[in-house]
mmCIF file of C-alpha atoms and ligand atoms in Angstrom:
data_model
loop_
_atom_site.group_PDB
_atom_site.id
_atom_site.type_symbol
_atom_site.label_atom_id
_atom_site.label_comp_id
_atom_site.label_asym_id
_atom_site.label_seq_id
_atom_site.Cartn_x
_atom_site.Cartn_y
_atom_site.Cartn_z
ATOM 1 C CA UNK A 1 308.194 83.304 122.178
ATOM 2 C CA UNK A 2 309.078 80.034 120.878
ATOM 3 C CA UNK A 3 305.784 77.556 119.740
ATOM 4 C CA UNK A 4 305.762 74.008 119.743
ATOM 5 C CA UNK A 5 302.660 71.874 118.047
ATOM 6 C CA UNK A 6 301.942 68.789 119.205
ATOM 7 C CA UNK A 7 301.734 66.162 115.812
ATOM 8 C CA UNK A 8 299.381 63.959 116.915
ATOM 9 C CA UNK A 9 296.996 65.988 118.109
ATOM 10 C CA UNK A 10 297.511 70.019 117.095
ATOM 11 C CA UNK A 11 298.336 70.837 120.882
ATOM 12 C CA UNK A 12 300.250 74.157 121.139
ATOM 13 C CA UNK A 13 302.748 75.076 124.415
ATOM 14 C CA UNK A 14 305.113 77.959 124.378
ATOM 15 C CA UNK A 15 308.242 78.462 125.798
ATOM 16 C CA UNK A 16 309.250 74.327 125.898
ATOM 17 C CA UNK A 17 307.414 71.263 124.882
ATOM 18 C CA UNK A 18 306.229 69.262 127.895
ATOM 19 C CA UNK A 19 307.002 65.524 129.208
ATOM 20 C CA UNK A 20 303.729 64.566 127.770
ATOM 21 C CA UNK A 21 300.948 66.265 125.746
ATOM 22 C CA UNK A 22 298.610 67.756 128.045
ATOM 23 C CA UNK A 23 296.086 67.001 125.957
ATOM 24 C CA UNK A 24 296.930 63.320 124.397
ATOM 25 C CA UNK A 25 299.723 62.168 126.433
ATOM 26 C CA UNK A 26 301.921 61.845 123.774
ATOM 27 C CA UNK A 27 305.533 61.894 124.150
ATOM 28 C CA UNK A 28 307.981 65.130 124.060
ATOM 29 C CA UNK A 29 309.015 63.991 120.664
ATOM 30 C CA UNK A 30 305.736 64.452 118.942
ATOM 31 C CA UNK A 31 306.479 67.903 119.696
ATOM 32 C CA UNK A 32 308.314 70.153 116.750
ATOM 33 C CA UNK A 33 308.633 74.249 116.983
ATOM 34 C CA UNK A 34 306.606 75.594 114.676
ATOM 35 C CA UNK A 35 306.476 78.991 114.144
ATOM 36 C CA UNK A 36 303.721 79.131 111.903
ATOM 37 C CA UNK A 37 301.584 76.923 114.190
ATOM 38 C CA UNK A 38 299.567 80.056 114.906
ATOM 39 C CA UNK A 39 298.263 82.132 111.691
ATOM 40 C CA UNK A 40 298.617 85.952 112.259
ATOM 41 C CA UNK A 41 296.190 88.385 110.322
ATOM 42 C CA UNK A 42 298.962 90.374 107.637
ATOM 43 C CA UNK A 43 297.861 93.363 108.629
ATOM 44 C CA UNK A 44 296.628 93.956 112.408
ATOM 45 C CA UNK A 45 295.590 97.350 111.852
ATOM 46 C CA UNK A 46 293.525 96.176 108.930
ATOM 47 C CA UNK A 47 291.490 93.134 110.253
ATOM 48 C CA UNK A 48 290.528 91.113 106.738
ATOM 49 C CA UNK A 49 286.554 89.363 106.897
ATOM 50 C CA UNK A 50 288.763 86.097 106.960
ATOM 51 C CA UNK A 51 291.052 87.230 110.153
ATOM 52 C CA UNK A 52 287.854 88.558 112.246
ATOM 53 C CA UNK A 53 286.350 85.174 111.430
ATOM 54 C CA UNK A 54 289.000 83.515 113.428
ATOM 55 C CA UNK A 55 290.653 85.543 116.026
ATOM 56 C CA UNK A 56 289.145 84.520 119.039
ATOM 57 C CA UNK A 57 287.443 87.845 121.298
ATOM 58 C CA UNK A 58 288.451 86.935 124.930
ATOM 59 C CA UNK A 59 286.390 88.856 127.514
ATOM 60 C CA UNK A 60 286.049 88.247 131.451
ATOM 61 C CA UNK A 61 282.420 88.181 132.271
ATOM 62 C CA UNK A 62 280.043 87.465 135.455
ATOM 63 C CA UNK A 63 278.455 84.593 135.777
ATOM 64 C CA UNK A 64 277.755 84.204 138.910
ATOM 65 C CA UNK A 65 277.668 80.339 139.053
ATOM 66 C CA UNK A 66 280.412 80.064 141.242
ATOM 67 C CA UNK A 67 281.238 82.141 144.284
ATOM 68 C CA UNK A 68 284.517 83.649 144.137
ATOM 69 C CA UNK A 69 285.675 82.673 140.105
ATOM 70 C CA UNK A 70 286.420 84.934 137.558
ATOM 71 C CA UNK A 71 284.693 84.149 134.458
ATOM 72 C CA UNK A 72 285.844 84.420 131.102
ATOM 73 C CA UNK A 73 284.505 83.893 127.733
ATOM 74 C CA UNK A 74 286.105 83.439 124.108
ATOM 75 C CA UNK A 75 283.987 84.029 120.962
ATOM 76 C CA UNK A 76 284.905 83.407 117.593
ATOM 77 C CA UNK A 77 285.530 85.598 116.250
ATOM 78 C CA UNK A 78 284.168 89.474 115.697
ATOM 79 C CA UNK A 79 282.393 88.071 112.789
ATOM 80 C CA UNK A 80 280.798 84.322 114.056
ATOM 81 C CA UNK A 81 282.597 81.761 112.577
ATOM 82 C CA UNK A 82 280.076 78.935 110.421
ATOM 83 C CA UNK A 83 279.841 75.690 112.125
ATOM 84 C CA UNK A 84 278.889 72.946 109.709
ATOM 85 C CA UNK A 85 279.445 69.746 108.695
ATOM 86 C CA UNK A 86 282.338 70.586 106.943
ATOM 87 C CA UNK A 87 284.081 73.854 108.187
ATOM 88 C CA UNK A 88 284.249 74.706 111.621
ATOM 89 C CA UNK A 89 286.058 75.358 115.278
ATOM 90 C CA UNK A 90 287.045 71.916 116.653
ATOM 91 C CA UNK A 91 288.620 73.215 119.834
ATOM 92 C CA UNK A 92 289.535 75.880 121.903
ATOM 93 C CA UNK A 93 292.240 76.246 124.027
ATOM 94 C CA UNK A 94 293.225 78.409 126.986
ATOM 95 C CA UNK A 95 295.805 79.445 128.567
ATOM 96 C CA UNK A 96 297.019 81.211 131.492
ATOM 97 C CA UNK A 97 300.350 83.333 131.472
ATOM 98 C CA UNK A 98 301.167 81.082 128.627
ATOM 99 C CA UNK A 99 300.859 78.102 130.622
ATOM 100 C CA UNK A 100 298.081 75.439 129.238
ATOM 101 C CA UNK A 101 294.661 75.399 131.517
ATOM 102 C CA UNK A 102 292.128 73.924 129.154
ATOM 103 C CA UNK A 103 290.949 72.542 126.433
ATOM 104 C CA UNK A 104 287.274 72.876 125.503
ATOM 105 C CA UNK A 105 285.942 70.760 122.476
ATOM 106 C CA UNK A 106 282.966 71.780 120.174
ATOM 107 C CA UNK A 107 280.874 69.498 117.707
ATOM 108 C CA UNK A 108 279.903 71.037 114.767
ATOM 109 C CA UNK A 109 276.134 71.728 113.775
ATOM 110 C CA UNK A 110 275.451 71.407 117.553
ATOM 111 C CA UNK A 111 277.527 74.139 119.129
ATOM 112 C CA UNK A 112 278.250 77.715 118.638
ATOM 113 C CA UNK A 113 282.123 79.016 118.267
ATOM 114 C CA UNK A 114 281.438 80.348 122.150
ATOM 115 C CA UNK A 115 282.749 78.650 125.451
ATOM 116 C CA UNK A 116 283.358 80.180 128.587
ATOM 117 C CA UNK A 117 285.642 79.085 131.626
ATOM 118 C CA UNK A 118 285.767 79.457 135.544
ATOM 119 C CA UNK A 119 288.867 80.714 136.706
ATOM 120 C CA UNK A 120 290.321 80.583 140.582
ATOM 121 C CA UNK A 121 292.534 83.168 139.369
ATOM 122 C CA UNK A 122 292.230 86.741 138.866
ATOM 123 C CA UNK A 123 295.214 88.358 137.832
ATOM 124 C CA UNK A 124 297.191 86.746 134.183
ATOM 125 C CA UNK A 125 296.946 87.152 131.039
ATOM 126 C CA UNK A 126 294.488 84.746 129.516
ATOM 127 C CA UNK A 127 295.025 83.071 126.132
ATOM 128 C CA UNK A 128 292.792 81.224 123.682
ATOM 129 C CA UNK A 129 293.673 79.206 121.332
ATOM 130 C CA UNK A 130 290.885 78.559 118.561
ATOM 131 C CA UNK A 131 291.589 75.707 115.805
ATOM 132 C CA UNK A 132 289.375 76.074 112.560
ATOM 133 C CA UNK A 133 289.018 72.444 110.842
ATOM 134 C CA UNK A 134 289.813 74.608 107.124
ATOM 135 C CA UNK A 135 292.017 77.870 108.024
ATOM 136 C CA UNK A 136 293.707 76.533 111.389
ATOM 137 C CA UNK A 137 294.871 78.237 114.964
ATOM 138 C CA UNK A 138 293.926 81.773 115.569
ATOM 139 C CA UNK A 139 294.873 83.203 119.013
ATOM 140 C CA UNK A 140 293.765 86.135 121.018
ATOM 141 C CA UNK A 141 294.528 87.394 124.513
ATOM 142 C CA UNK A 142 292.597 88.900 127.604
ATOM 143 C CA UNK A 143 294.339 90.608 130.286
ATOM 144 C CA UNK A 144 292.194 90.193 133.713
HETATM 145 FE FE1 LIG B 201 287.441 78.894 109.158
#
């Protein structure tokens, strides 16, 4: 699957870079495939402390807040990530059969590496997206 990153703003799409950012509305060409956009742990039979620090654990949970969603909840990671001044998860961002849904900002000191999201769907796979202000984008997936 190919990866593009935004350059202004660290946005990742698959498959084709949009019109527009869907997150800063910059143009297509701030776009640039980047294969390395999203860091992979070296080995993913042997998680390091560093890799279950980042990859995000994507879970559907109930809520019950909303008749009728699907709820479902990204953590980061198996280990929680610190969130201080100086090293923590900016952003997360999901995804829905690849396709961009949401992105869900965190200030450090304030918030924990958790958020959680109301779906209308209930079939997909659901992606997340986490960016880490020192090691970078870590992704993990959820099928419903
Ligand atoms: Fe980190």
């Amino acid at each position: 699957m190919t990866v593009f990153e935004c350059k202004v703003c660290g946005h990742i799409e698959f498959n084709e870079a949009p019109e527009n950012c869907l997150v800063c509305r910059s143009p297509q060409t701030a776009f640039q495939e980047n294969a390395e956009a999203i860091k992979r742990p070296a080995d993913p039979e042997n998680l390091t402390e560093g890799d279950k620090k980042h990859i995000p654990i994507v879970q559907k949970t109930a809520c019950g807040l909303v008749a009728g969603c699907t709820d479902v909840h990204a953590t980061v990671g198996e280990i929680e990530h610190v969130m201080d001044a100086k090293h923590f998860i900016g952003y997360l961002d999901y995804y829905l059969d690849y396709k961009f849904i949401s992105r869900i900002w965190l200030s450090p000191e304030v918030c924990k590496p958790a958020t959680s999201l109301h779906l209308a769907a209930d079939t997909g796979k659901v992606i997340v997206i986490e960016h880490c202000n020192v090691h970078g984008n870590w992704m993990g997936e959820f099928d419903l």
